[in-house]
Amino acid sequence: MRATLLQIDVDQRESVASRRDRVAAMVRAHADADLVVLPELWPVGAFAAEDFAAEAETADGGPTAEVMSAAARDAGVWLHAGSIVERDVVGGELFNTSLLFSPDGDLAAVYRKIHRFGFDQGEAVLMSSGHDIVTARVPGTVLGLATCYDLRFPEQFRLLLDAGAQTLVVPAGWPARRLAHWRLLVRARAVESQAYVLACGTAGTHAGVEQAGHSMIVDPWGEIVAEAGPAEQALSAEIDVFRVDVTRADFPVLRDRVLGLPAPKPR
């Protein structure tokens, strides 16, 4: 499988509509890939909380969904279109929602981010939390979907593993000041899950927050297959999806998991 991560520079001086069209052209330019991945909240910026409500859209039929669906279809690729600010059509709540499109342009999976970042600010108060563990089968592998801050919660990745995930896709808008954590956590999730991790971040600066970039493709042994720098970049690599099964068979650590232990009594 050829995976391409598009590390997008999110500059608020560029309109959302213009960035949609520019990113769609980038997707079409990578028709040689099997799977293309975009970052978290790239249309508006993960830290541009003041713009969330104005730029919110529906997951199915909204402007970003329509443009990305067409791009996936034109390129003939599976497209993880990163995430958008979704406005629920029933309750009007906002969610940080990832969209996965098939090569036919069909919406194949939707994941609402479970762990919201902000510590009582920004996303944490403006958006609602998702509740569903989401996987999607694509040719050759099963994708497990997570987003940015989810990386800090290994429990979620254990659930994705139990749901059959072999390749973990993590779009992000990770700040540069915590780059060391990004590089550590991406590799940790790969090692503990014995899975590929495709972690795609944003570049540039928006809402005054410098982005880390450094999108990464990490193999089931925790080795970095490819890593971007800090600027906008397309990062591509061939991944051997059979390495997941081989790694899990050769080093069968997952069978030694001990689950269901009672919680210790407080002292």
mmCIF file of C-alpha atoms in Angstrom:
data_model
loop_
_atom_site.group_PDB
_atom_site.id
_atom_site.type_symbol
_atom_site.label_atom_id
_atom_site.label_comp_id
_atom_site.label_asym_id
_atom_site.label_seq_id
_atom_site.Cartn_x
_atom_site.Cartn_y
_atom_site.Cartn_z
ATOM 1 C CA MET A 1 0.000 0.000 0.000
ATOM 2 C CA ARG A 2 1.272 3.452 -0.890
ATOM 3 C CA ALA A 3 0.301 6.012 1.760
ATOM 4 C CA THR A 4 0.601 9.764 1.266
ATOM 5 C CA LEU A 5 0.212 12.263 4.104
ATOM 6 C CA LEU A 6 -0.487 15.852 3.051
ATOM 7 C CA GLN A 7 0.901 18.146 5.742
ATOM 8 C CA ILE A 8 -1.090 21.319 5.051
ATOM 9 C CA ASP A 9 -0.011 24.848 5.982
ATOM 10 C CA VAL A 10 -3.064 26.401 7.641
ATOM 11 C CA ASP A 11 -2.728 30.175 7.210
ATOM 12 C CA GLN A 12 -5.726 32.256 8.250
ATOM 13 C CA ARG A 13 -4.887 34.813 5.559
ATOM 14 C CA GLU A 14 -6.000 32.167 3.043
ATOM 15 C CA SER A 15 -9.763 31.751 2.806
ATOM 16 C CA VAL A 16 -11.304 28.427 3.732
ATOM 17 C CA ALA A 17 -12.771 28.076 0.227
ATOM 18 C CA SER A 18 -9.392 28.741 -1.365
ATOM 19 C CA ARG A 19 -7.680 26.218 0.886
ATOM 20 C CA ARG A 20 -10.317 23.589 0.063
ATOM 21 C CA ASP A 21 -9.622 23.986 -3.641
ATOM 22 C CA ARG A 22 -5.850 23.991 -3.140
ATOM 23 C CA VAL A 23 -5.927 20.839 -1.013
ATOM 24 C CA ALA A 24 -8.274 19.118 -3.471
ATOM 25 C CA ALA A 25 -5.710 19.797 -6.225
ATOM 26 C CA MET A 26 -3.005 18.279 -4.012
ATOM 27 C CA VAL A 27 -5.119 15.143 -3.532
ATOM 28 C CA ARG A 28 -5.636 14.843 -7.294
ATOM 29 C CA ALA A 29 -1.879 15.192 -7.802
ATOM 30 C CA HIS A 30 -1.319 12.029 -5.749
ATOM 31 C CA ALA A 31 -3.375 9.583 -7.765
ATOM 32 C CA ASP A 32 -0.449 7.155 -7.465
ATOM 33 C CA ALA A 33 -1.315 6.612 -3.790
ATOM 34 C CA ASP A 34 -3.686 4.010 -2.403
ATOM 35 C CA LEU A 35 -4.494 6.089 0.689
ATOM 36 C CA VAL A 36 -4.174 9.855 1.136
ATOM 37 C CA VAL A 37 -4.442 11.413 4.604
ATOM 38 C CA LEU A 38 -5.094 15.056 5.544
ATOM 39 C CA PRO A 39 -4.642 16.755 8.952
ATOM 40 C CA GLU A 40 -7.070 17.745 11.686
ATOM 41 C CA LEU A 41 -9.335 20.766 11.097
ATOM 42 C CA TRP A 42 -7.246 21.950 8.153
ATOM 43 C CA PRO A 43 -10.099 24.023 6.628
ATOM 44 C CA VAL A 44 -10.291 26.360 9.638
ATOM 45 C CA GLY A 45 -7.350 25.575 11.947
ATOM 46 C CA ALA A 46 -7.409 23.481 15.110
ATOM 47 C CA PHE A 47 -6.702 26.486 17.359
ATOM 48 C CA ALA A 48 -8.910 29.025 15.546
ATOM 49 C CA ALA A 49 -11.759 28.449 17.990
ATOM 50 C CA GLU A 50 -13.330 31.825 17.276
ATOM 51 C CA ASP A 51 -14.079 30.603 13.730
ATOM 52 C CA PHE A 52 -15.516 27.191 14.594
ATOM 53 C CA ALA A 53 -19.190 28.171 14.650
ATOM 54 C CA ALA A 54 -19.021 30.238 11.463
ATOM 55 C CA GLU A 55 -17.208 27.530 9.506
ATOM 56 C CA ALA A 56 -19.199 24.549 10.828
ATOM 57 C CA GLU A 57 -20.709 22.302 8.171
ATOM 58 C CA THR A 58 -22.435 18.979 7.803
ATOM 59 C CA ALA A 59 -20.439 15.781 7.462
ATOM 60 C CA ASP A 60 -22.452 14.521 4.508
ATOM 61 C CA GLY A 61 -23.078 17.086 1.807
ATOM 62 C CA GLY A 62 -21.240 20.033 3.338
ATOM 63 C CA PRO A 63 -18.779 22.021 1.208
ATOM 64 C CA THR A 64 -15.653 20.223 2.436
ATOM 65 C CA ALA A 65 -17.301 16.815 2.072
ATOM 66 C CA GLU A 66 -18.390 17.619 -1.482
ATOM 67 C CA VAL A 67 -14.965 18.901 -2.559
ATOM 68 C CA MET A 68 -13.104 16.007 -0.931
ATOM 69 C CA SER A 69 -15.516 13.417 -2.303
ATOM 70 C CA ALA A 70 -14.868 14.717 -5.813
ATOM 71 C CA ALA A 71 -11.101 14.767 -5.235
ATOM 72 C CA ALA A 72 -11.092 11.155 -3.992
ATOM 73 C CA ARG A 73 -13.161 10.081 -6.993
ATOM 74 C CA ASP A 74 -11.002 11.959 -9.502
ATOM 75 C CA ALA A 75 -7.773 10.577 -8.040
ATOM 76 C CA GLY A 76 -9.195 7.091 -7.499
ATOM 77 C CA VAL A 77 -7.812 6.939 -3.947
ATOM 78 C CA TRP A 78 -9.038 6.212 -0.468
ATOM 79 C CA LEU A 79 -9.029 9.628 1.165
ATOM 80 C CA HIS A 80 -8.980 10.272 4.881
ATOM 81 C CA ALA A 81 -9.976 13.918 4.541
ATOM 82 C CA GLY A 82 -8.740 14.912 7.989
ATOM 83 C CA SER A 83 -11.396 16.502 10.149
ATOM 84 C CA ILE A 84 -13.893 19.338 9.906
ATOM 85 C CA VAL A 85 -15.984 21.327 12.331
ATOM 86 C CA GLU A 86 -19.235 19.406 11.946
ATOM 87 C CA ARG A 87 -22.600 20.831 12.928
ATOM 88 C CA ASP A 88 -25.028 18.055 13.781
ATOM 89 C CA VAL A 89 -28.138 18.342 11.643
ATOM 90 C CA VAL A 90 -30.427 17.293 14.504
ATOM 91 C CA GLY A 91 -29.200 18.981 17.670
ATOM 92 C CA GLY A 92 -26.942 21.642 16.204
ATOM 93 C CA GLU A 93 -23.984 20.532 18.323
ATOM 94 C CA LEU A 94 -20.448 20.967 16.999
ATOM 95 C CA PHE A 95 -18.087 18.012 16.648
ATOM 96 C CA ASN A 96 -14.501 17.556 15.474
ATOM 97 C CA THR A 97 -15.330 15.007 12.789
ATOM 98 C CA SER A 98 -13.093 12.967 10.490
ATOM 99 C CA LEU A 99 -14.305 11.851 7.066
ATOM 100 C CA LEU A 100 -13.110 8.832 5.062
ATOM 101 C CA PHE A 101 -13.997 8.617 1.357
ATOM 102 C CA SER A 102 -13.722 5.618 -0.964
ATOM 103 C CA PRO A 103 -12.198 5.839 -4.459
ATOM 104 C CA ASP A 104 -15.771 6.159 -5.746
ATOM 105 C CA GLY A 105 -16.226 9.301 -3.662
ATOM 106 C CA ASP A 106 -18.614 7.625 -1.228
ATOM 107 C CA LEU A 107 -18.464 8.587 2.453
ATOM 108 C CA ALA A 108 -17.193 5.323 3.927
ATOM 109 C CA ALA A 109 -16.682 6.252 7.593
ATOM 110 C CA VAL A 110 -17.236 9.139 10.001
ATOM 111 C CA TYR A 111 -15.408 9.524 13.319
ATOM 112 C CA ARG A 112 -16.282 12.158 15.921
ATOM 113 C CA LYS A 113 -13.258 12.938 18.096
ATOM 114 C CA ILE A 114 -13.676 11.469 21.567
ATOM 115 C CA HIS A 115 -11.069 13.416 23.556
ATOM 116 C CA ARG A 116 -11.432 17.174 23.198
ATOM 117 C CA PHE A 117 -8.426 19.369 23.888
ATOM 118 C CA GLY A 118 -8.385 22.691 25.708
ATOM 119 C CA PHE A 119 -8.765 22.243 29.483
ATOM 120 C CA ASP A 120 -12.043 24.184 29.672
ATOM 121 C CA GLN A 121 -11.203 26.376 26.685
ATOM 122 C CA GLY A 122 -11.564 26.201 22.904
ATOM 123 C CA GLU A 123 -12.496 22.805 21.539
ATOM 124 C CA ALA A 124 -13.160 21.412 25.019
ATOM 125 C CA VAL A 125 -16.087 23.767 25.592
ATOM 126 C CA LEU A 126 -17.233 24.565 22.047
ATOM 127 C CA MET A 127 -17.487 21.003 20.749
ATOM 128 C CA SER A 128 -19.246 17.882 21.926
ATOM 129 C CA SER A 129 -17.479 14.574 22.394
ATOM 130 C CA GLY A 130 -17.923 11.585 20.140
ATOM 131 C CA HIS A 131 -18.573 8.202 21.728
ATOM 132 C CA ASP A 132 -17.937 5.604 19.025
ATOM 133 C CA ILE A 133 -14.827 3.569 18.247
ATOM 134 C CA VAL A 134 -14.557 3.603 14.449
ATOM 135 C CA THR A 135 -12.730 1.242 12.111
ATOM 136 C CA ALA A 136 -12.980 0.879 8.353
ATOM 137 C CA ARG A 137 -11.870 -1.906 6.062
ATOM 138 C CA VAL A 138 -9.901 -0.830 3.011
ATOM 139 C CA PRO A 139 -8.097 -3.164 0.588
ATOM 140 C CA GLY A 140 -5.353 -4.957 2.483
ATOM 141 C CA THR A 141 -5.891 -3.544 5.961
ATOM 142 C CA VAL A 142 -8.317 -2.281 8.590
ATOM 143 C CA LEU A 143 -8.020 1.382 9.522
ATOM 144 C CA GLY A 144 -8.564 2.546 13.093
ATOM 145 C CA LEU A 145 -9.544 6.214 13.340
ATOM 146 C CA ALA A 146 -8.386 8.631 16.036
ATOM 147 C CA THR A 147 -7.621 12.357 16.145
ATOM 148 C CA CYS A 148 -4.790 14.414 17.680
ATOM 149 C CA TYR A 149 -5.368 14.598 21.473
ATOM 150 C CA ASP A 150 -6.676 11.009 21.365
ATOM 151 C CA LEU A 151 -2.990 10.009 21.111
ATOM 152 C CA ARG A 152 -2.624 10.653 24.841
ATOM 153 C CA PHE A 153 -5.230 8.023 25.730
ATOM 154 C CA PRO A 154 -3.926 4.492 25.042
ATOM 155 C CA GLU A 155 -7.218 2.981 26.208
ATOM 156 C CA GLN A 156 -8.834 4.166 22.980
ATOM 157 C CA PHE A 157 -6.172 2.486 20.883
ATOM 158 C CA ARG A 158 -6.653 -0.787 22.759
ATOM 159 C CA LEU A 159 -10.321 -0.638 21.795
ATOM 160 C CA LEU A 160 -9.373 0.050 18.178
ATOM 161 C CA LEU A 161 -7.013 -2.919 18.314
ATOM 162 C CA ASP A 162 -9.766 -5.145 19.682
ATOM 163 C CA ALA A 163 -12.022 -3.930 16.862
ATOM 164 C CA GLY A 164 -9.510 -5.273 14.348
ATOM 165 C CA ALA A 165 -7.425 -2.194 13.505
ATOM 166 C CA GLN A 166 -4.102 -2.872 11.788
ATOM 167 C CA THR A 167 -3.314 0.645 10.566
ATOM 168 C CA LEU A 168 -4.017 3.627 12.825
ATOM 169 C CA VAL A 169 -4.758 6.943 11.127
ATOM 170 C CA VAL A 170 -4.299 10.056 13.279
ATOM 171 C CA PRO A 171 -4.867 13.510 11.773
ATOM 172 C CA ALA A 172 -3.659 16.280 14.068
ATOM 173 C CA GLY A 173 -3.112 19.972 14.638
ATOM 174 C CA TRP A 174 -0.235 19.518 17.095
ATOM 175 C CA PRO A 175 1.621 22.562 18.474
ATOM 176 C CA ALA A 176 5.366 22.887 17.880
ATOM 177 C CA ARG A 177 6.089 23.407 21.577
ATOM 178 C CA ARG A 178 5.067 19.803 22.245
ATOM 179 C CA LEU A 179 6.803 18.241 19.246
ATOM 180 C CA ALA A 180 8.768 15.859 21.496
ATOM 181 C CA HIS A 181 5.500 14.456 22.865
ATOM 182 C CA TRP A 182 4.132 14.014 19.336
ATOM 183 C CA ARG A 183 7.129 11.985 18.197
ATOM 184 C CA LEU A 184 7.081 9.891 21.374
ATOM 185 C CA LEU A 185 3.347 9.170 21.435
ATOM 186 C CA VAL A 186 3.040 8.268 17.751
ATOM 187 C CA ARG A 187 5.775 5.665 18.141
ATOM 188 C CA ALA A 188 4.344 4.424 21.440
ATOM 189 C CA ARG A 189 0.931 3.779 19.904
ATOM 190 C CA ALA A 190 2.610 1.827 17.082
ATOM 191 C CA VAL A 191 4.684 -0.308 19.450
ATOM 192 C CA GLU A 192 1.893 -1.138 21.891
ATOM 193 C CA SER A 193 -0.593 -1.919 19.107
ATOM 194 C CA GLN A 194 1.919 -3.590 16.779
ATOM 195 C CA ALA A 195 0.291 -1.566 14.019
ATOM 196 C CA TYR A 196 1.234 1.018 11.444
ATOM 197 C CA VAL A 197 0.525 4.602 12.494
ATOM 198 C CA LEU A 198 -0.106 7.281 9.867
ATOM 199 C CA ALA A 199 0.043 10.551 11.794
ATOM 200 C CA CYS A 200 -0.632 13.643 9.701
ATOM 201 C CA GLY A 201 -0.220 17.109 11.208
ATOM 202 C CA THR A 202 -0.530 20.701 10.057
ATOM 203 C CA ALA A 203 2.233 23.184 9.270
ATOM 204 C CA GLY A 204 2.526 26.950 9.641
ATOM 205 C CA THR A 205 0.965 29.133 12.340
ATOM 206 C CA HIS A 206 -2.692 29.888 12.982
ATOM 207 C CA ALA A 207 -4.407 31.639 15.875
ATOM 208 C CA GLY A 208 -0.897 32.477 17.084
ATOM 209 C CA VAL A 209 0.011 28.802 17.586
ATOM 210 C CA GLU A 210 2.995 27.461 15.664
ATOM 211 C CA GLN A 211 2.297 23.964 14.366
ATOM 212 C CA ALA A 212 4.691 21.052 14.793
ATOM 213 C CA GLY A 213 4.458 19.506 11.353
ATOM 214 C CA HIS A 214 6.607 16.364 11.418
ATOM 215 C CA SER A 215 3.939 14.057 10.052
ATOM 216 C CA MET A 216 5.085 10.473 10.458
ATOM 217 C CA ILE A 217 4.618 6.990 9.078
ATOM 218 C CA VAL A 218 5.652 4.462 11.737
ATOM 219 C CA ASP A 219 5.764 0.685 11.341
ATOM 220 C CA PRO A 220 4.492 -2.014 13.773
ATOM 221 C CA TRP A 221 7.929 -2.268 15.399
ATOM 222 C CA GLY A 222 7.952 1.454 16.161
ATOM 223 C CA GLU A 223 10.460 2.350 13.467
ATOM 224 C CA ILE A 224 9.940 5.614 11.584
ATOM 225 C CA VAL A 225 9.416 4.787 7.915
ATOM 226 C CA ALA A 226 9.119 8.438 6.854
ATOM 227 C CA GLU A 227 8.934 11.804 8.613
ATOM 228 C CA ALA A 228 8.196 15.293 7.321
ATOM 229 C CA GLY A 229 9.834 18.525 8.391
ATOM 230 C CA PRO A 230 8.012 21.569 9.781
ATOM 231 C CA ALA A 231 6.776 23.072 6.476
ATOM 232 C CA GLU A 232 3.952 22.065 4.130
ATOM 233 C CA GLN A 233 4.909 18.795 2.521
ATOM 234 C CA ALA A 234 3.597 15.640 0.883
ATOM 235 C CA LEU A 235 5.046 12.614 2.666
ATOM 236 C CA SER A 236 4.758 9.266 0.874
ATOM 237 C CA ALA A 237 5.925 5.743 1.636
ATOM 238 C CA GLU A 238 5.190 2.173 0.676
ATOM 239 C CA ILE A 239 3.925 0.224 3.680
ATOM 240 C CA ASP A 240 3.857 -3.550 3.878
ATOM 241 C CA VAL A 241 0.501 -4.301 5.487
ATOM 242 C CA PHE A 242 1.538 -7.930 5.994
ATOM 243 C CA ARG A 243 4.182 -6.742 8.494
ATOM 244 C CA VAL A 244 1.417 -6.285 11.053
ATOM 245 C CA ASP A 245 0.551 -9.991 11.052
ATOM 246 C CA VAL A 246 4.228 -10.982 10.911
ATOM 247 C CA THR A 247 5.159 -8.733 13.830
ATOM 248 C CA ARG A 248 2.255 -9.936 15.950
ATOM 249 C CA ALA A 249 3.149 -13.575 15.213
ATOM 250 C CA ASP A 250 6.913 -13.226 15.738
ATOM 251 C CA PHE A 251 6.598 -11.192 18.935
ATOM 252 C CA PRO A 252 3.202 -12.235 20.342
ATOM 253 C CA VAL A 253 3.040 -9.711 23.168
ATOM 254 C CA LEU A 254 -0.652 -9.000 22.595
ATOM 255 C CA ARG A 255 -1.653 -12.505 23.680
ATOM 256 C CA ASP A 256 -0.151 -11.804 27.116
ATOM 257 C CA ARG A 257 -2.513 -8.957 27.891
ATOM 258 C CA VAL A 258 -4.111 -9.385 31.317
ATOM 259 C CA LEU A 259 -7.492 -7.682 31.374
ATOM 260 C CA GLY A 260 -10.293 -7.283 33.877
ATOM 261 C CA LEU A 261 -8.193 -6.859 37.000
ATOM 262 C CA PRO A 262 -10.116 -5.267 39.880
ATOM 263 C CA ALA A 263 -9.276 -1.664 40.688
ATOM 264 C CA PRO A 264 -7.076 -1.324 43.808
ATOM 265 C CA LYS A 265 -8.775 -0.112 46.952
ATOM 266 C CA PRO A 266 -7.826 3.417 47.997
ATOM 267 C CA ARG A 267 -5.510 3.614 50.999
#
